[in-house]
Tab-separated table of C-alpha atoms and ligand atoms in Angstrom:
chain	number	residue	atom	x	y	z
A	1	MET	CA	-0.143	-0.117	-0.350
A	2	PRO	CA	1.282	3.448	-0.826
A	3	GLY	CA	2.467	5.699	2.312
A	4	PRO	CA	0.845	8.810	3.068
A	5	ARG	CA	3.330	11.161	1.269
A	6	GLU	CA	3.161	8.458	-1.729
A	7	LEU	CA	1.037	9.215	-5.210
A	8	THR	CA	-0.633	7.073	-7.037
A	9	LEU	CA	-0.177	7.192	-11.011
A	10	ARG	CA	-1.626	9.678	-13.028
A	11	PRO	CA	-4.796	8.595	-14.489
A	12	GLU	CA	-3.463	8.543	-18.109
A	13	HIS	CA	-0.871	6.291	-16.913
A	14	ALA	CA	-3.065	3.712	-15.248
A	15	GLY	CA	-3.937	0.935	-17.004
A	16	SER	CA	-1.020	1.129	-19.744
A	17	ILE	CA	2.189	-0.950	-19.232
A	18	PRO	CA	4.980	1.802	-19.630
A	19	ALA	CA	8.065	0.574	-22.034
A	20	VAL	CA	10.264	3.348	-19.855
A	21	THR	CA	10.162	4.015	-16.348
A	22	VAL	CA	12.711	6.290	-14.912
A	23	LEU	CA	13.886	6.370	-11.287
A	24	ALA	CA	15.438	9.991	-9.738
A	25	GLY	CA	15.632	11.303	-6.707
A	26	PRO	CA	17.971	13.561	-4.567
A	27	THR	CA	21.564	12.720	-3.527
A	28	ALA	CA	22.127	9.760	-1.388
A	29	VAL	CA	18.104	8.889	-1.118
A	30	GLY	CA	19.364	5.339	-2.098
A	31	LYS	CA	19.023	5.314	-5.906
A	32	GLY	CA	21.810	2.742	-6.470
A	33	THR	CA	20.749	0.496	-3.811
A	34	VAL	CA	17.274	0.406	-5.073
A	35	SER	CA	18.545	-0.511	-8.491
A	36	GLN	CA	20.925	-2.954	-7.351
A	37	TYR	CA	18.309	-4.616	-5.552
A	38	ILE	CA	16.248	-4.518	-8.496
A	39	ARG	CA	18.807	-6.204	-10.751
A	40	GLU	CA	19.452	-9.146	-8.008
A	41	HIS	CA	15.695	-9.900	-7.134
A	42	TYR	CA	13.642	-8.794	-10.358
A	43	PRO	CA	15.191	-10.132	-13.468
A	44	GLN	CA	11.987	-8.998	-15.396
A	45	VAL	CA	13.086	-5.671	-15.109
A	46	SER	CA	15.674	-4.443	-17.707
A	47	LEU	CA	18.215	-2.159	-16.114
A	48	SER	CA	19.933	0.212	-18.465
A	49	VAL	CA	23.634	0.264	-17.830
A	50	SER	CA	24.784	3.891	-18.059
A	51	ALA	CA	28.017	4.856	-19.569
A	52	THR	CA	30.171	7.234	-17.032
A	53	THR	CA	32.996	8.570	-16.975
A	54	ARG	CA	34.036	7.764	-13.254
A	55	GLU	CA	36.141	4.890	-12.143
A	56	PRO	CA	34.677	1.984	-11.053
A	57	ARG	CA	34.408	1.339	-7.088
A	58	PRO	CA	35.394	-2.270	-6.065
A	59	GLY	CA	33.132	-5.104	-7.051
A	60	GLU	CA	31.822	-2.780	-10.023
A	61	VAL	CA	31.702	-4.743	-13.125
A	62	ASP	CA	32.181	-2.850	-16.547
A	63	GLY	CA	29.275	-3.820	-18.606
A	64	ILE	CA	26.634	-4.765	-15.483
A	65	HIS	CA	27.107	-1.685	-13.046
A	66	TYR	CA	28.162	1.021	-15.736
A	67	SER	CA	30.107	1.222	-19.138
A	68	PHE	CA	33.376	2.727	-17.699
A	69	LEU	CA	34.366	5.391	-20.748
A	70	SER	CA	37.246	7.668	-20.949
A	71	HIS	CA	36.167	11.635	-21.372
A	72	PRO	CA	36.977	11.274	-25.225
A	73	GLN	CA	35.069	8.116	-25.287
A	74	PHE	CA	32.020	9.669	-23.721
A	75	ASP	CA	32.334	13.494	-25.155
A	76	HIS	CA	32.160	11.226	-28.980
A	77	LEU	CA	28.905	9.720	-27.721
A	78	ILE	CA	27.218	13.274	-27.218
A	79	GLU	CA	28.944	14.309	-30.692
A	80	GLN	CA	26.951	11.362	-32.386
A	81	GLY	CA	23.894	12.101	-30.539
A	82	LYS	CA	23.931	9.099	-29.262
A	83	MET	CA	22.945	10.047	-25.898
A	84	LEU	CA	19.554	9.875	-24.919
A	85	GLU	CA	20.424	12.174	-21.986
A	86	TRP	CA	23.011	13.000	-20.429
A	87	ALA	CA	24.712	14.942	-17.337
A	88	GLU	CA	27.354	16.280	-15.539
A	89	VAL	CA	26.662	14.935	-11.961
A	90	HIS	CA	28.358	16.472	-8.765
A	91	GLY	CA	30.191	18.805	-11.269
A	92	LEU	CA	32.838	15.566	-10.713
A	93	ASN	CA	31.937	13.343	-14.046
A	94	LYS	CA	29.796	12.717	-16.695
A	95	TYR	CA	26.837	10.063	-17.062
A	96	GLY	CA	24.541	9.202	-19.717
A	97	THR	CA	22.026	6.645	-21.579
A	98	ARG	CA	22.639	5.489	-24.676
A	99	ARG	CA	19.350	5.869	-26.918
A	100	ASP	CA	19.986	2.951	-28.898
A	101	THR	CA	20.801	0.231	-25.919
A	102	VAL	CA	17.518	1.659	-24.802
A	103	GLU	CA	15.459	1.729	-28.377
A	104	ALA	CA	16.733	-2.055	-28.535
A	105	ALA	CA	15.074	-3.237	-25.320
A	106	ILE	CA	12.063	-1.045	-25.833
A	107	ARG	CA	12.131	-3.373	-29.129
A	108	ASP	CA	12.330	-6.632	-27.426
A	109	GLY	CA	9.240	-5.935	-25.439
A	110	GLN	CA	11.561	-5.280	-22.240
A	111	HIS	CA	10.627	-2.977	-19.379
A	112	VAL	CA	13.320	-0.522	-19.068
A	113	LEU	CA	14.194	1.036	-15.558
A	114	LEU	CA	16.678	4.021	-16.019
A	115	GLU	CA	18.174	5.047	-12.754
A	116	ILE	CA	19.160	8.541	-13.372
A	117	ASP	CA	19.610	11.898	-11.670
A	118	LEU	CA	17.413	14.564	-11.599
A	119	GLN	CA	19.013	16.668	-14.588
A	120	GLY	CA	18.713	13.563	-16.475
A	121	ALA	CA	15.253	12.687	-15.965
A	122	ARG	CA	14.033	16.218	-16.997
A	123	GLN	CA	15.974	15.599	-20.831
A	124	VAL	CA	13.797	11.961	-20.932
A	125	ARG	CA	10.924	14.011	-20.138
A	126	GLN	CA	11.454	16.115	-23.187
A	127	SER	CA	12.158	13.193	-25.693
A	128	MET	CA	9.926	10.403	-23.937
A	129	PRO	CA	7.140	12.193	-22.253
A	130	GLU	CA	5.450	8.950	-22.464
A	131	ALA	CA	7.727	7.370	-19.967
A	132	THR	CA	6.855	6.984	-16.082
A	133	PHE	CA	8.339	9.249	-13.864
A	134	VAL	CA	9.104	7.994	-10.442
A	135	PHE	CA	10.479	10.484	-7.358
A	136	LEU	CA	12.442	7.878	-4.634
A	137	ALA	CA	12.246	10.349	-1.401
A	138	PRO	CA	14.016	9.747	1.792
A	139	PRO	CA	11.626	9.018	4.707
A	140	SER	CA	12.426	12.779	6.179
A	141	TRP	CA	15.319	15.097	5.741
A	142	ASP	CA	17.251	13.849	8.939
A	143	GLU	CA	17.615	10.928	7.315
A	144	LEU	CA	18.722	11.689	4.186
A	145	VAL	CA	21.397	13.584	6.207
A	146	ARG	CA	22.227	10.600	7.866
A	147	ARG	CA	22.285	8.130	5.019
A	148	LEU	CA	24.386	10.202	3.358
A	149	VAL	CA	27.041	11.241	6.331
A	150	GLY	CA	26.908	7.457	7.313
A	151	ARG	CA	28.042	6.336	4.076
A	152	GLY	CA	31.627	8.575	4.511
A	153	THR	CA	32.261	8.201	1.330
A	154	GLU	CA	32.697	12.348	0.765
A	155	SER	CA	34.393	14.420	2.839
A	156	THR	CA	32.943	16.878	4.766
A	157	HIS	CA	32.887	20.000	2.374
A	158	GLU	CA	31.548	17.450	-0.268
A	159	GLN	CA	29.068	16.453	1.885
A	160	HIS	CA	27.659	19.871	2.389
A	161	ARG	CA	27.798	20.824	-1.127
A	162	ARG	CA	25.584	17.398	-1.486
A	163	LEU	CA	23.324	18.192	0.814
A	164	GLU	CA	22.703	21.809	-0.779
A	165	THR	CA	22.064	20.256	-3.824
A	166	ALA	CA	19.608	17.283	-2.361
A	167	ARG	CA	17.437	20.842	-0.976
A	168	LEU	CA	16.965	21.803	-4.198
A	169	GLU	CA	16.359	17.881	-5.921
A	170	LEU	CA	13.680	17.182	-3.014
A	171	ALA	CA	11.783	20.317	-4.556
A	172	ALA	CA	11.638	18.733	-7.855
A	173	GLU	CA	9.049	15.922	-6.471
A	174	PRO	CA	5.997	17.367	-8.007
A	175	GLU	CA	7.288	17.015	-11.351
A	176	PHE	CA	7.014	13.350	-11.059
A	177	ASP	CA	4.117	10.937	-11.798
A	178	ALA	CA	4.738	8.536	-8.379
A	179	VAL	CA	6.696	8.791	-5.503
A	180	ILE	CA	7.987	6.302	-3.610
A	181	VAL	CA	9.649	6.723	0.072
A	182	ASN	CA	12.760	4.990	0.200
A	183	ASP	CA	12.225	3.520	4.009
A	184	THR	CA	13.437	-0.137	3.276
A	185	VAL	CA	15.232	-1.194	0.270
A	186	GLY	CA	12.997	-4.357	-0.317
A	187	GLN	CA	9.611	-2.355	0.021
A	188	ALA	CA	11.097	0.857	-2.243
A	189	ALA	CA	12.086	-2.078	-5.079
A	190	SER	CA	8.532	-3.563	-4.948
A	191	ARG	CA	6.504	-0.390	-4.741
A	192	LEU	CA	8.264	0.493	-8.058
A	193	VAL	CA	7.983	-2.846	-9.490
A	194	GLU	CA	4.350	-2.406	-9.041
A	195	VAL	CA	4.549	0.840	-10.782
A	196	MET	CA	6.191	-0.354	-13.735
A	197	GLN	CA	2.940	-3.049	-13.726
A	198	LEU	CA	5.525	-5.980	-13.587
A	199	PRO	CA	4.822	-9.419	-11.766
A	200	ALA	CA	5.913	-9.205	-8.039
A	201	GLN	CA	8.591	-11.718	-8.454
A	202	GLN	CA	9.481	-14.794	-10.700
B	1	5GP	P1	27.555	6.809	-8.474
B	1	5GP	O1	28.369	7.552	-8.887
B	1	5GP	O2	27.191	6.863	-7.268
B	1	5GP	O3	26.875	5.727	-9.024
B	1	5GP	O4	26.016	7.782	-9.311
B	1	5GP	C1	26.106	8.902	-9.076
B	1	5GP	C2	24.500	9.680	-9.684
B	1	5GP	O5	24.623	9.477	-10.785
B	1	5GP	C3	23.366	9.165	-9.162
B	1	5GP	O6	23.158	10.265	-8.878
B	1	5GP	C4	22.793	8.307	-10.519
B	1	5GP	O7	21.526	8.269	-10.264
B	1	5GP	C5	23.661	8.976	-11.244
B	1	5GP	N1	23.418	8.352	-12.655
B	1	5GP	C6	23.695	7.368	-12.632
B	1	5GP	N2	23.616	6.946	-14.304
B	1	5GP	C7	23.335	7.948	-14.560
B	1	5GP	C8	22.817	8.537	-16.311
B	1	5GP	O8	22.768	7.269	-17.237
B	1	5GP	N3	22.390	9.569	-16.356
B	1	5GP	C9	22.322	10.602	-15.674
B	1	5GP	N4	21.664	11.906	-15.767
B	1	5GP	N5	22.797	10.082	-14.190
B	1	5GP	C10	23.113	8.922	-14.020
C-alpha cells in the first residue's frame, strides 16, 4: 500500500504498461541501492546500463554496473547524438544513457528502468514524455543527512555541497508521476515494480 506521501499513478498511466520507467531522486536517497536490489531480485526488469567517466568502485563490473568510458569516448558519443540523456553529476563526472540500447530493449518488449539523476530525468521527459517518472524520496530530511554522512564516502566539504544540491532536488518531487519513499530497500523496490506494472516476483 502506498504511504501517505506517496502518489498513485496519474490516470493517463493507469492501465497502460510503460515501456520506460525513470527512477530519480536526491543525492544519497538510495537510488543505487534500490537499483542493485532490483538487479538481484527482479530479472524481469531490464536495468539500463549507464555510461560514465568515473572510475569503477571495488566490486563494480564494466558492462553490468556501468559502462566505464574515458572522457574522450564519452564526448564522442555526445557529439554523435547517441545519448538519450546525459549530465555532469556533482560537477565531477559525466553519466549518460545510450539511446540505441534503450530503443533495442523496447523493441524486444522489455520494460526498461533508468536510474538517473534529476537533470537526466528532465531530458528524458522532453524526448520520451510517455515514460513513467518515479521520484525516490527519503523518509525525512534528517534521514537523508544521516545516509549521506553515514556512508562516509565524501569529505565534509563535499557532504555540505551535496546536501545543498539535495535541497534543490527535493523540490522537484511534484514534477514526477509517482513518489516512492525509500524506507526499506525491499519495500521501495517492490513498490517500484508495482508502478512498472510487472509481476511482483518471478
Ligand atoms: P554513482 O557515481 O554514485 O554511481 O552515481 C552518481 C549519480 O549519477 C546518481 O545520482 C545516479 O543516479 C546518477 N546517474 C547514474 N547513471 C546515470 C545516467 O545514465 N544519467 C544521469 N543523468 N545520471 C546518472
